[in-house]
GROMACS .gro file of C-alpha atoms in nm:
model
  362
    1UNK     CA    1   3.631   3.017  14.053
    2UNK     CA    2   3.599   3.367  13.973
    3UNK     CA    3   3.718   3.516  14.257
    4UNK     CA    4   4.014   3.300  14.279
    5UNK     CA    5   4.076   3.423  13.937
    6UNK     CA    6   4.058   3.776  14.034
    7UNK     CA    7   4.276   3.757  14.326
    8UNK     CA    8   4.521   3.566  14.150
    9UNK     CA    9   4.531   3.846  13.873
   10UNK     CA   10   4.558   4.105  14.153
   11UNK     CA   11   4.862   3.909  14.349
   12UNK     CA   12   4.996   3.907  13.981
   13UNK     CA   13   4.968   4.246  13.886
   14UNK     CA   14   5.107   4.367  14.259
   15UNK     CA   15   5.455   4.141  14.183
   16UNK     CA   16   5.506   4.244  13.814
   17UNK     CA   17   5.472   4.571  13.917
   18UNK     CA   18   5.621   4.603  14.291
   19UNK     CA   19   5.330   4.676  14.462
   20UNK     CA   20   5.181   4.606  14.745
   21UNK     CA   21   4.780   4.470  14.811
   22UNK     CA   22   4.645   4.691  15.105
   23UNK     CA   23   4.516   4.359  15.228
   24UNK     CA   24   4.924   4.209  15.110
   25UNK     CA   25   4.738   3.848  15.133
   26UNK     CA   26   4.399   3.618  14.994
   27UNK     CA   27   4.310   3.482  15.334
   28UNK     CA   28   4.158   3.124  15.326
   29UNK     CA   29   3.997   3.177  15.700
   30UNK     CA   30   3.633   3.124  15.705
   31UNK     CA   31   3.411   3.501  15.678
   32UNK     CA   32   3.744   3.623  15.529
   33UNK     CA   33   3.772   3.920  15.297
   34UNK     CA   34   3.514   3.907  15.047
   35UNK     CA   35   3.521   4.015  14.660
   36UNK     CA   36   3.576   4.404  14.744
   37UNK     CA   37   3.829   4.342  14.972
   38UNK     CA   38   4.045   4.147  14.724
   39UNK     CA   39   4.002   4.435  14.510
   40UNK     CA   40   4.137   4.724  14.720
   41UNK     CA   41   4.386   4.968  14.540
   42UNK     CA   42   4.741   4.859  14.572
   43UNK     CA   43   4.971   5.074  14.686
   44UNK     CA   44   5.364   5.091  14.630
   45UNK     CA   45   5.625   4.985  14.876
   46UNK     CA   46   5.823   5.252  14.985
   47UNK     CA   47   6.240   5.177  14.967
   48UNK     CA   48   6.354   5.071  15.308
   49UNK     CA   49   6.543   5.382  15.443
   50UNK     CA   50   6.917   5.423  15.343
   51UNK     CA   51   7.083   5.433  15.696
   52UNK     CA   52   6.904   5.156  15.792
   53UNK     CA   53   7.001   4.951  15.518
   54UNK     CA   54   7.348   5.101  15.570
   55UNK     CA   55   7.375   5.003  15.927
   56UNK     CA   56   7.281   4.647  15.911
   57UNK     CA   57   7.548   4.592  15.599
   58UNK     CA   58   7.786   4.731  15.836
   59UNK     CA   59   7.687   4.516  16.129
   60UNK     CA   60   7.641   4.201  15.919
   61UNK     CA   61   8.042   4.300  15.761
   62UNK     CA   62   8.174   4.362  16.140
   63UNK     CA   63   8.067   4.025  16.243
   64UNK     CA   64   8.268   3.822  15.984
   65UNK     CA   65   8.044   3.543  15.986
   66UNK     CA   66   7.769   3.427  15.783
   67UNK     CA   67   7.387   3.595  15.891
   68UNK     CA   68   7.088   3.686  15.785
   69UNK     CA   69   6.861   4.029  15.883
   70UNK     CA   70   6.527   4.091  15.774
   71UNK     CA   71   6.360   4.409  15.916
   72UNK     CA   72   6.014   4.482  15.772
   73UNK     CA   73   5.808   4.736  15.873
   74UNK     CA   74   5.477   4.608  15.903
   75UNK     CA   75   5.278   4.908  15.794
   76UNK     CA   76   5.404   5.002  15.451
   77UNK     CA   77   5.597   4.657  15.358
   78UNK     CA   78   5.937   4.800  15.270
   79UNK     CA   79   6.233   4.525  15.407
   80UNK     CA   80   6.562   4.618  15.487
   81UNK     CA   81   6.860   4.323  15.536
   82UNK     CA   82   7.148   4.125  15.461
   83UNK     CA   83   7.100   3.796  15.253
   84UNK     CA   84   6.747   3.806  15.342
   85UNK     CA   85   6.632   3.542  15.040
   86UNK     CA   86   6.857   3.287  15.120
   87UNK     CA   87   6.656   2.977  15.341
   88UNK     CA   88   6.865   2.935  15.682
   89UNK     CA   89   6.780   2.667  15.962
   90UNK     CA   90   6.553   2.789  16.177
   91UNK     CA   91   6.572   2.517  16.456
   92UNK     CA   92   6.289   2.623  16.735
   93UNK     CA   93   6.171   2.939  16.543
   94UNK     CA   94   6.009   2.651  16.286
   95UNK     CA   95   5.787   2.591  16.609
   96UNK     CA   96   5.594   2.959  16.543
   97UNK     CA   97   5.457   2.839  16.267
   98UNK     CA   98   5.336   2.477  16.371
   99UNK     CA   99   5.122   2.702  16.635
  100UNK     CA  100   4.975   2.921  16.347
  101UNK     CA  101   4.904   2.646  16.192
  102UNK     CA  102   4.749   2.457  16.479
  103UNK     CA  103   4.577   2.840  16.547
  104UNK     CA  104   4.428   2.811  16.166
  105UNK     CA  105   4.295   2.456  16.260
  106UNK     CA  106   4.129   2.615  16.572
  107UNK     CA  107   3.964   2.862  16.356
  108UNK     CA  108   3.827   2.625  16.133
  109UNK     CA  109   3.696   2.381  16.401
  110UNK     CA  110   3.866   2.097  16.360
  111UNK     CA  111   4.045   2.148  16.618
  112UNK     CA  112   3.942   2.251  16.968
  113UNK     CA  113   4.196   2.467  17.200
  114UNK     CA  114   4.004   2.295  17.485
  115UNK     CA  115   4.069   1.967  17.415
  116UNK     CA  116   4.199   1.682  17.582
  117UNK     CA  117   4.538   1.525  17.510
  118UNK     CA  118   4.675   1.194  17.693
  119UNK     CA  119   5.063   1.213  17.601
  120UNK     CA  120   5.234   0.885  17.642
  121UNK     CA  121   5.598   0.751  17.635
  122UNK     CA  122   5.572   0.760  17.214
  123UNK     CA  123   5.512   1.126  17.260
  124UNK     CA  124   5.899   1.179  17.436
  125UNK     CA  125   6.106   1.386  17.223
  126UNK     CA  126   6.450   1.530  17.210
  127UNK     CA  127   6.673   1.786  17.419
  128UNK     CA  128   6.420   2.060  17.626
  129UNK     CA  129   6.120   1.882  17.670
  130UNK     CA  130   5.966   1.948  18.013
  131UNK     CA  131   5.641   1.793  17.911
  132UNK     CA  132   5.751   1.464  17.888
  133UNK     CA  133   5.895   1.470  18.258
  134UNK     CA  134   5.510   1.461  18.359
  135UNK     CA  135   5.433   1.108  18.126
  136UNK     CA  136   5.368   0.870  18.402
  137UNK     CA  137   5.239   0.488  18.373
  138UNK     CA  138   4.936   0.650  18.244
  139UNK     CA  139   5.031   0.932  18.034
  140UNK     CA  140   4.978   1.258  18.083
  141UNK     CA  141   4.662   1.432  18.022
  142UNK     CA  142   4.693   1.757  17.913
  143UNK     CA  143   4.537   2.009  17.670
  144UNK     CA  144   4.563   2.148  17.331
  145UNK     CA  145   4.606   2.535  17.476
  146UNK     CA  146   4.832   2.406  17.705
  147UNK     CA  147   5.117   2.213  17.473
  148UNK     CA  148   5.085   2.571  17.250
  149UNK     CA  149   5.164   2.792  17.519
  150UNK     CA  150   5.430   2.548  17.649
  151UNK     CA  151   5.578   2.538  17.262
  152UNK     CA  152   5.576   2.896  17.210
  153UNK     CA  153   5.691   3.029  17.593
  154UNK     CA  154   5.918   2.720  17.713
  155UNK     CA  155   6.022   2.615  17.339
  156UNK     CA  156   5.921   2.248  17.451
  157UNK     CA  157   6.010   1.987  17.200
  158UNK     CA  158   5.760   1.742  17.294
  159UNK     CA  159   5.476   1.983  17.324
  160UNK     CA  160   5.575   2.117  16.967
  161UNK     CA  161   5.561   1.739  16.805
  162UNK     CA  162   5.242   1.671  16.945
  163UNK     CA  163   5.109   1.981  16.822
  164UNK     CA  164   5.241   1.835  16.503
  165UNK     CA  165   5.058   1.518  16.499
  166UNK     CA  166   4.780   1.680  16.552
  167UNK     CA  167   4.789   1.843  16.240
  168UNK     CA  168   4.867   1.489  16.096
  169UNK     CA  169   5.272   1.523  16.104
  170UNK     CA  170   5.471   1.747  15.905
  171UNK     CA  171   5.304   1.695  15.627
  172UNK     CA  172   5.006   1.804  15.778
  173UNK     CA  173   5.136   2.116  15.891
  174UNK     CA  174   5.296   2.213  15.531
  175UNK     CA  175   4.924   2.156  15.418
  176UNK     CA  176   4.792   2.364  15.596
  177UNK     CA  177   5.081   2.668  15.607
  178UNK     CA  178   5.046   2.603  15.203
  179UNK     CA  179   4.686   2.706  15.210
  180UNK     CA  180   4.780   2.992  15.375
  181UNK     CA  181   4.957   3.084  15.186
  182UNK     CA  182   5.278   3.066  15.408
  183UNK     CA  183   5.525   2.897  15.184
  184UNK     CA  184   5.823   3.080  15.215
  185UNK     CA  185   5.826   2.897  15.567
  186UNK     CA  186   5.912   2.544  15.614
  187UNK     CA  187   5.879   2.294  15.971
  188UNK     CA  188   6.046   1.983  15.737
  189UNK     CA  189   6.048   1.704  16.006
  190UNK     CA  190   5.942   1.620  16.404
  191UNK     CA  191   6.197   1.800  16.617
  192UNK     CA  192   6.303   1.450  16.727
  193UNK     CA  193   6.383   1.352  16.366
  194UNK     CA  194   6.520   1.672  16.262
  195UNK     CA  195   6.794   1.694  16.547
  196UNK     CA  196   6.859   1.271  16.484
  197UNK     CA  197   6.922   1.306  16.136
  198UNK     CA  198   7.163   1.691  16.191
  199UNK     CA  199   7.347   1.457  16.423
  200UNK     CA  200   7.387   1.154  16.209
  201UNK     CA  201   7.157   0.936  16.402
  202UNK     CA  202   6.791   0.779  16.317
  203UNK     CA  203   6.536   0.834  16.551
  204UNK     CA  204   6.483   0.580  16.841
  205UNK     CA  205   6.225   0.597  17.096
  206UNK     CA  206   6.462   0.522  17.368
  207UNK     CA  207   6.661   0.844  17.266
  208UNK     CA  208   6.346   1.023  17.434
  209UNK     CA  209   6.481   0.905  17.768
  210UNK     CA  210   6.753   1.105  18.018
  211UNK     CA  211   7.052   1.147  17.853
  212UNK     CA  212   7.052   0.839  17.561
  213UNK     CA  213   7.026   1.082  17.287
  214UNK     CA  214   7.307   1.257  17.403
  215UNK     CA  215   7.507   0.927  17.426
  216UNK     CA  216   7.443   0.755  17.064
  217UNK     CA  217   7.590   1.071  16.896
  218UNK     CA  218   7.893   1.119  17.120
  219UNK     CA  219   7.938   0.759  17.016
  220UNK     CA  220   7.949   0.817  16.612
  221UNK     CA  221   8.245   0.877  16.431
  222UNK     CA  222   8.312   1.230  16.364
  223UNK     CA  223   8.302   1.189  16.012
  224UNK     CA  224   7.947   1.112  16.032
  225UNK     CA  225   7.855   1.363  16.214
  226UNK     CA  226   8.089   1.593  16.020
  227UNK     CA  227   7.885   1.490  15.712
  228UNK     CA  228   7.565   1.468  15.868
  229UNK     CA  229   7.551   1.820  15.980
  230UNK     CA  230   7.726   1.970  15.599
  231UNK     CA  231   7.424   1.815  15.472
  232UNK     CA  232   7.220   1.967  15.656
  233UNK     CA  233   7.349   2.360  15.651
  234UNK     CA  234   7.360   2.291  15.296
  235UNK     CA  235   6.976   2.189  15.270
  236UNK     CA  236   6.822   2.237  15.600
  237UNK     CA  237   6.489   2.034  15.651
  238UNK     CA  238   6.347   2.364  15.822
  239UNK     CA  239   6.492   2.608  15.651
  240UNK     CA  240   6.354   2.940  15.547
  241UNK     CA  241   6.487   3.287  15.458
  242UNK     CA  242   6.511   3.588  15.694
  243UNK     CA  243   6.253   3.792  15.465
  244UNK     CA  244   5.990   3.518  15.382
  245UNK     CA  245   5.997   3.502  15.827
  246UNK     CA  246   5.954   3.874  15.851
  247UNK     CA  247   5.689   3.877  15.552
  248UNK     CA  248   5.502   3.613  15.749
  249UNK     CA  249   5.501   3.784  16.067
  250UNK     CA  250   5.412   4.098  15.925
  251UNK     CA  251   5.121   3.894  15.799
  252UNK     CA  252   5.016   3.750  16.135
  253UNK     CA  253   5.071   4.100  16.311
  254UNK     CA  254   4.833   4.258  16.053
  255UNK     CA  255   4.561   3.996  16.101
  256UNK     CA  256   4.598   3.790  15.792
  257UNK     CA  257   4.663   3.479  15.876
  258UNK     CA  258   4.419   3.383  16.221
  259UNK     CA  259   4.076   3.530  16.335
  260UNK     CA  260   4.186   3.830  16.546
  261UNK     CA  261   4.094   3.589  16.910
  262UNK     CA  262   4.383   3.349  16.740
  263UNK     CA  263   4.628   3.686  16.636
  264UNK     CA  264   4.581   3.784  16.994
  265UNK     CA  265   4.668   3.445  17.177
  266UNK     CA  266   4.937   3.379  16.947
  267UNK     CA  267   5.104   3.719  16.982
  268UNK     CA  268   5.059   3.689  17.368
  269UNK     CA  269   5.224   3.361  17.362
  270UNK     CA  270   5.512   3.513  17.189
  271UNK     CA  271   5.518   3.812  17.434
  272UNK     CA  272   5.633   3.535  17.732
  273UNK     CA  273   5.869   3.393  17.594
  274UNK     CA  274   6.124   3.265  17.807
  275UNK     CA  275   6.379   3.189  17.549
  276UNK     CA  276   6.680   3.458  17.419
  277UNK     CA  277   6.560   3.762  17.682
  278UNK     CA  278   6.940   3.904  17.593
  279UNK     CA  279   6.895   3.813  17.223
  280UNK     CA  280   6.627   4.127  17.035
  281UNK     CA  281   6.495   4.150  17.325
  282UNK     CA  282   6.841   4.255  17.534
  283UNK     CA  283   6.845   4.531  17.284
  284UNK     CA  284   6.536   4.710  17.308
  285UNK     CA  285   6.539   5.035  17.437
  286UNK     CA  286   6.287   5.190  17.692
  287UNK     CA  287   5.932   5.187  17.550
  288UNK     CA  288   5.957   4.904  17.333
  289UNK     CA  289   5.815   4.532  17.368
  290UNK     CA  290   5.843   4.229  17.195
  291UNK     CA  291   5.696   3.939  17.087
  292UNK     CA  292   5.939   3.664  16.955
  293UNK     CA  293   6.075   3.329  16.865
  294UNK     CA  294   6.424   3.182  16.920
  295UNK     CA  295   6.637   2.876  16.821
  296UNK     CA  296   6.925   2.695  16.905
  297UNK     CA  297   7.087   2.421  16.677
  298UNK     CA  298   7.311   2.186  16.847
  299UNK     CA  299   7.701   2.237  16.914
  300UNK     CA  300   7.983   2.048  16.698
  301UNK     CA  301   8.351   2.112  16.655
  302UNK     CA  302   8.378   2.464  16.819
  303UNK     CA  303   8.095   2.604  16.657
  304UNK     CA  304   7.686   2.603  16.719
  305UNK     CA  305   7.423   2.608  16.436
  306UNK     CA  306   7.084   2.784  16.364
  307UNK     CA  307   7.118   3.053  16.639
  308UNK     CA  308   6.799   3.264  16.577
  309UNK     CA  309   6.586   3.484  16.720
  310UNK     CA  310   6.228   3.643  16.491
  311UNK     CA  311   5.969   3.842  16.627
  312UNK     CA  312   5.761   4.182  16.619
  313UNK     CA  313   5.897   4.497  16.768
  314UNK     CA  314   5.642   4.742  16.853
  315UNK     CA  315   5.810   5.109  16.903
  316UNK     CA  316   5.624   5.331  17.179
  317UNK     CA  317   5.409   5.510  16.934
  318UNK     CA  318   5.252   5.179  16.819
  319UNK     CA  319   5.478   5.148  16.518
  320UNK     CA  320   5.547   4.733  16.465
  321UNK     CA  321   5.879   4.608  16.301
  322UNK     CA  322   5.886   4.252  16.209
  323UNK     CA  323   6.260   4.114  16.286
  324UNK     CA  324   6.446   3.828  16.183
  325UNK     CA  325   6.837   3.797  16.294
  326UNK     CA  326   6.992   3.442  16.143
  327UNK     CA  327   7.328   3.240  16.219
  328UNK     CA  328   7.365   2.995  16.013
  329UNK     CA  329   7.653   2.828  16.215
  330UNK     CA  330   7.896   3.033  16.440
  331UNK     CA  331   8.220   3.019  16.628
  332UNK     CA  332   8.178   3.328  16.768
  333UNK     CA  333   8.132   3.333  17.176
  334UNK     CA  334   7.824   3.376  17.317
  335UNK     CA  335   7.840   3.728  17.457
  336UNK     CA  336   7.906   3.783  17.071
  337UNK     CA  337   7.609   3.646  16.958
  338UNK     CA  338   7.409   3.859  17.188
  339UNK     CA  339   7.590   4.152  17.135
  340UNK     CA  340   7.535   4.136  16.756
  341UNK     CA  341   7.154   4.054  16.779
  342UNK     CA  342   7.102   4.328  17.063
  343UNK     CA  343   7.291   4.538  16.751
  344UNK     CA  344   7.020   4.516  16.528
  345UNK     CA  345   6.739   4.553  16.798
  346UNK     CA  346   6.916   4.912  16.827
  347UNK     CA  347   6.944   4.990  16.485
  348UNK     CA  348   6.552   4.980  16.416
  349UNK     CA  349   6.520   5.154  16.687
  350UNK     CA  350   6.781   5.418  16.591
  351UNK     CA  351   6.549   5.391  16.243
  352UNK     CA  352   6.209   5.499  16.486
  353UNK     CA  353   6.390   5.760  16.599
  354UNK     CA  354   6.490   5.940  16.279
  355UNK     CA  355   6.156   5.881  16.124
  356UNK     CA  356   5.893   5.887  16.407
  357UNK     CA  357   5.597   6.127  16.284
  358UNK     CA  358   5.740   6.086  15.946
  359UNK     CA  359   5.662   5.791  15.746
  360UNK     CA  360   5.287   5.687  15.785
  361UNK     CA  361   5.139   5.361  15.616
  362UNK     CA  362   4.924   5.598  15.384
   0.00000   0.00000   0.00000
């Protein structure tokens, strides 16, 4: 009890006075940070540089549309952005953190990244789903490791709600990104159920199959969808705010939130992506890397929703940038899109540039 009072009082004092914990987090994994580590001196957040700050405004204005930036350094904490504490729908970024939080359950052994998993025709989901082409008469046997890597690099919808039930559903998975402390980041619903209800629809299992999804929403009125979709932009299940993302990535790239095996394979993960390679990552000059999360919202009316792409940016002297470029819906054509995300990969890198050698975490 005492040193969950003493933390709290440290977390306390850091906020009132705009400082930052060396540490920046309590971690809940087991042979975490003991007594003297919650008590390391806190040290103030440095303003995010000017022209930074500057140049996404200015990118975020020529765009004309409604975004959000987050651009955290992960060394000293200071965030630059746009509308960076408003929650936006994340769509397949919300998948990152079902895998830390499946990661977290690995750590604490209840869950093993070895183990088997027999997916059957109740485990079909909605949209990209490769996974689910492999369920057979018998299911498909598969394992733990394998529907994370297939979540994380393919963005696979039905590896991703497995994952989830795992955990015990998305309640489960709140659970367990509550204890760590991740709340600024939400999952909300099974990808199944979250793209039904966007559309207007209520999940059935024969929307798993070919192209019936697809079908029962072209069929609704467009006022339902209309209305369907306003409700959800207004309130999105999944929602969460470009600088709670970057905070929690900063937080994973540090080694707060997984044992530094679980950092590693998660990172890696994120490295292969296949998804958005002309999103941040189409941006990034010579040097760089990336590892990073997209999402795509469905299409309605001329205009798409939750077009995302978060992730780490590590500069070629080491230096790590944690990233998140939101749309919450857009009419803007694709090449657009790109170009305006590719933007903001160029502008932290601009950022290295002036400052390499300069700034230092101490």
């Amino acid at each position: 009890m005492k040193l969950v009072l003493v933390a709290a009082i440290v977390l306390a004092g850091a906020v009132a006075g705009g400082l930052a914990i060396a540490d920046r987090s309590v971690r809940l994994t087991s042979g975490g940070p003991g007594l003297a580590g919650l008590l390391q001196v806190a040290k103030p957040i440095p303003p995010a540089p000017a022209a930074l700050q500057s140049r996404l405004e200015t990118l975020a204005a020529a765009y004309g549309e409604e975004v959000g930036i987050a651009v955290t350094d992960v060394a000293t904490g200071w965030t630059a952005g746009v509308d960076t504490d408003r929650p936006y729908p994340q769509q397949s970024v919300s998948k990152l953190w079902v895998a830390i939080a499946v990661m977290r359950a690995v750590d604490e052994g209840r869950i093993a990244p070895d183990a088997i998993v027999t997916l059957s025709e109740a485990d079909r989901s909605v949209f990209f789903q490769p996974v689910a082409y492999r369920i057979g008469p018998g299911g498909y046997q598969t394992t733990v490791s394998d529907l994370l890597r297939r979540a994380l690099v393919e963005s696979d919808n039905a590896a991703n709600d497995r994952l989830m039930r795992e955990l015990g559903g998305p309640d489960g998975v709140a659970l367990t990104l509550q204890e760590m402390g991740l709340t600024g980041v939400k999952v909300g619903a099974f990808e199944r159920d979250l793209q039904a209800l966007t559309a207007g629809l209520v999940w059935q299992p024969d929307y798993g199959i070919g192209w019936n999804f697809q079908a029962a929403r072209e069929a609704l009125p467009r006022a339902t969808r209309q209305a369907a979709l306003d409700a959800y932009l207004a309130a999105p299940l999944d929602g969460a705010a470009p600088g709670e993302i970057t905070a929690a990535l900063a937080a994973l790239s540090r080694g707060e939130l997984l044992s530094a095996a679980s950092t590693a394979r998660v990172l890696d993960w994120m490295a292969q992506a296949r998804t958005g390679p002309r999103r941040l990552k189409g941006g990034l000059p010579g040097g760089w890397s990336i590892a990073h999360k997209t999402g795509t919202g469905q299409d309605f009316s001329g205009a798409s929703v939750g077009i995302n792409d978060v992730g780490l940016l590590t500069a070629p002297d080491g230096r790590v940038y944690a990233v998140a470029v939101m749309m919450r819906r857009t009419w803007k054509p694709v090449p657009e899109r790109l170009a305006f995300m590719q933007s903001v990969t160029r502008a932290v890198a601009e950022d290295w540039d002036r400052t390499a050698g300069i700034q230092t975490a101490d």
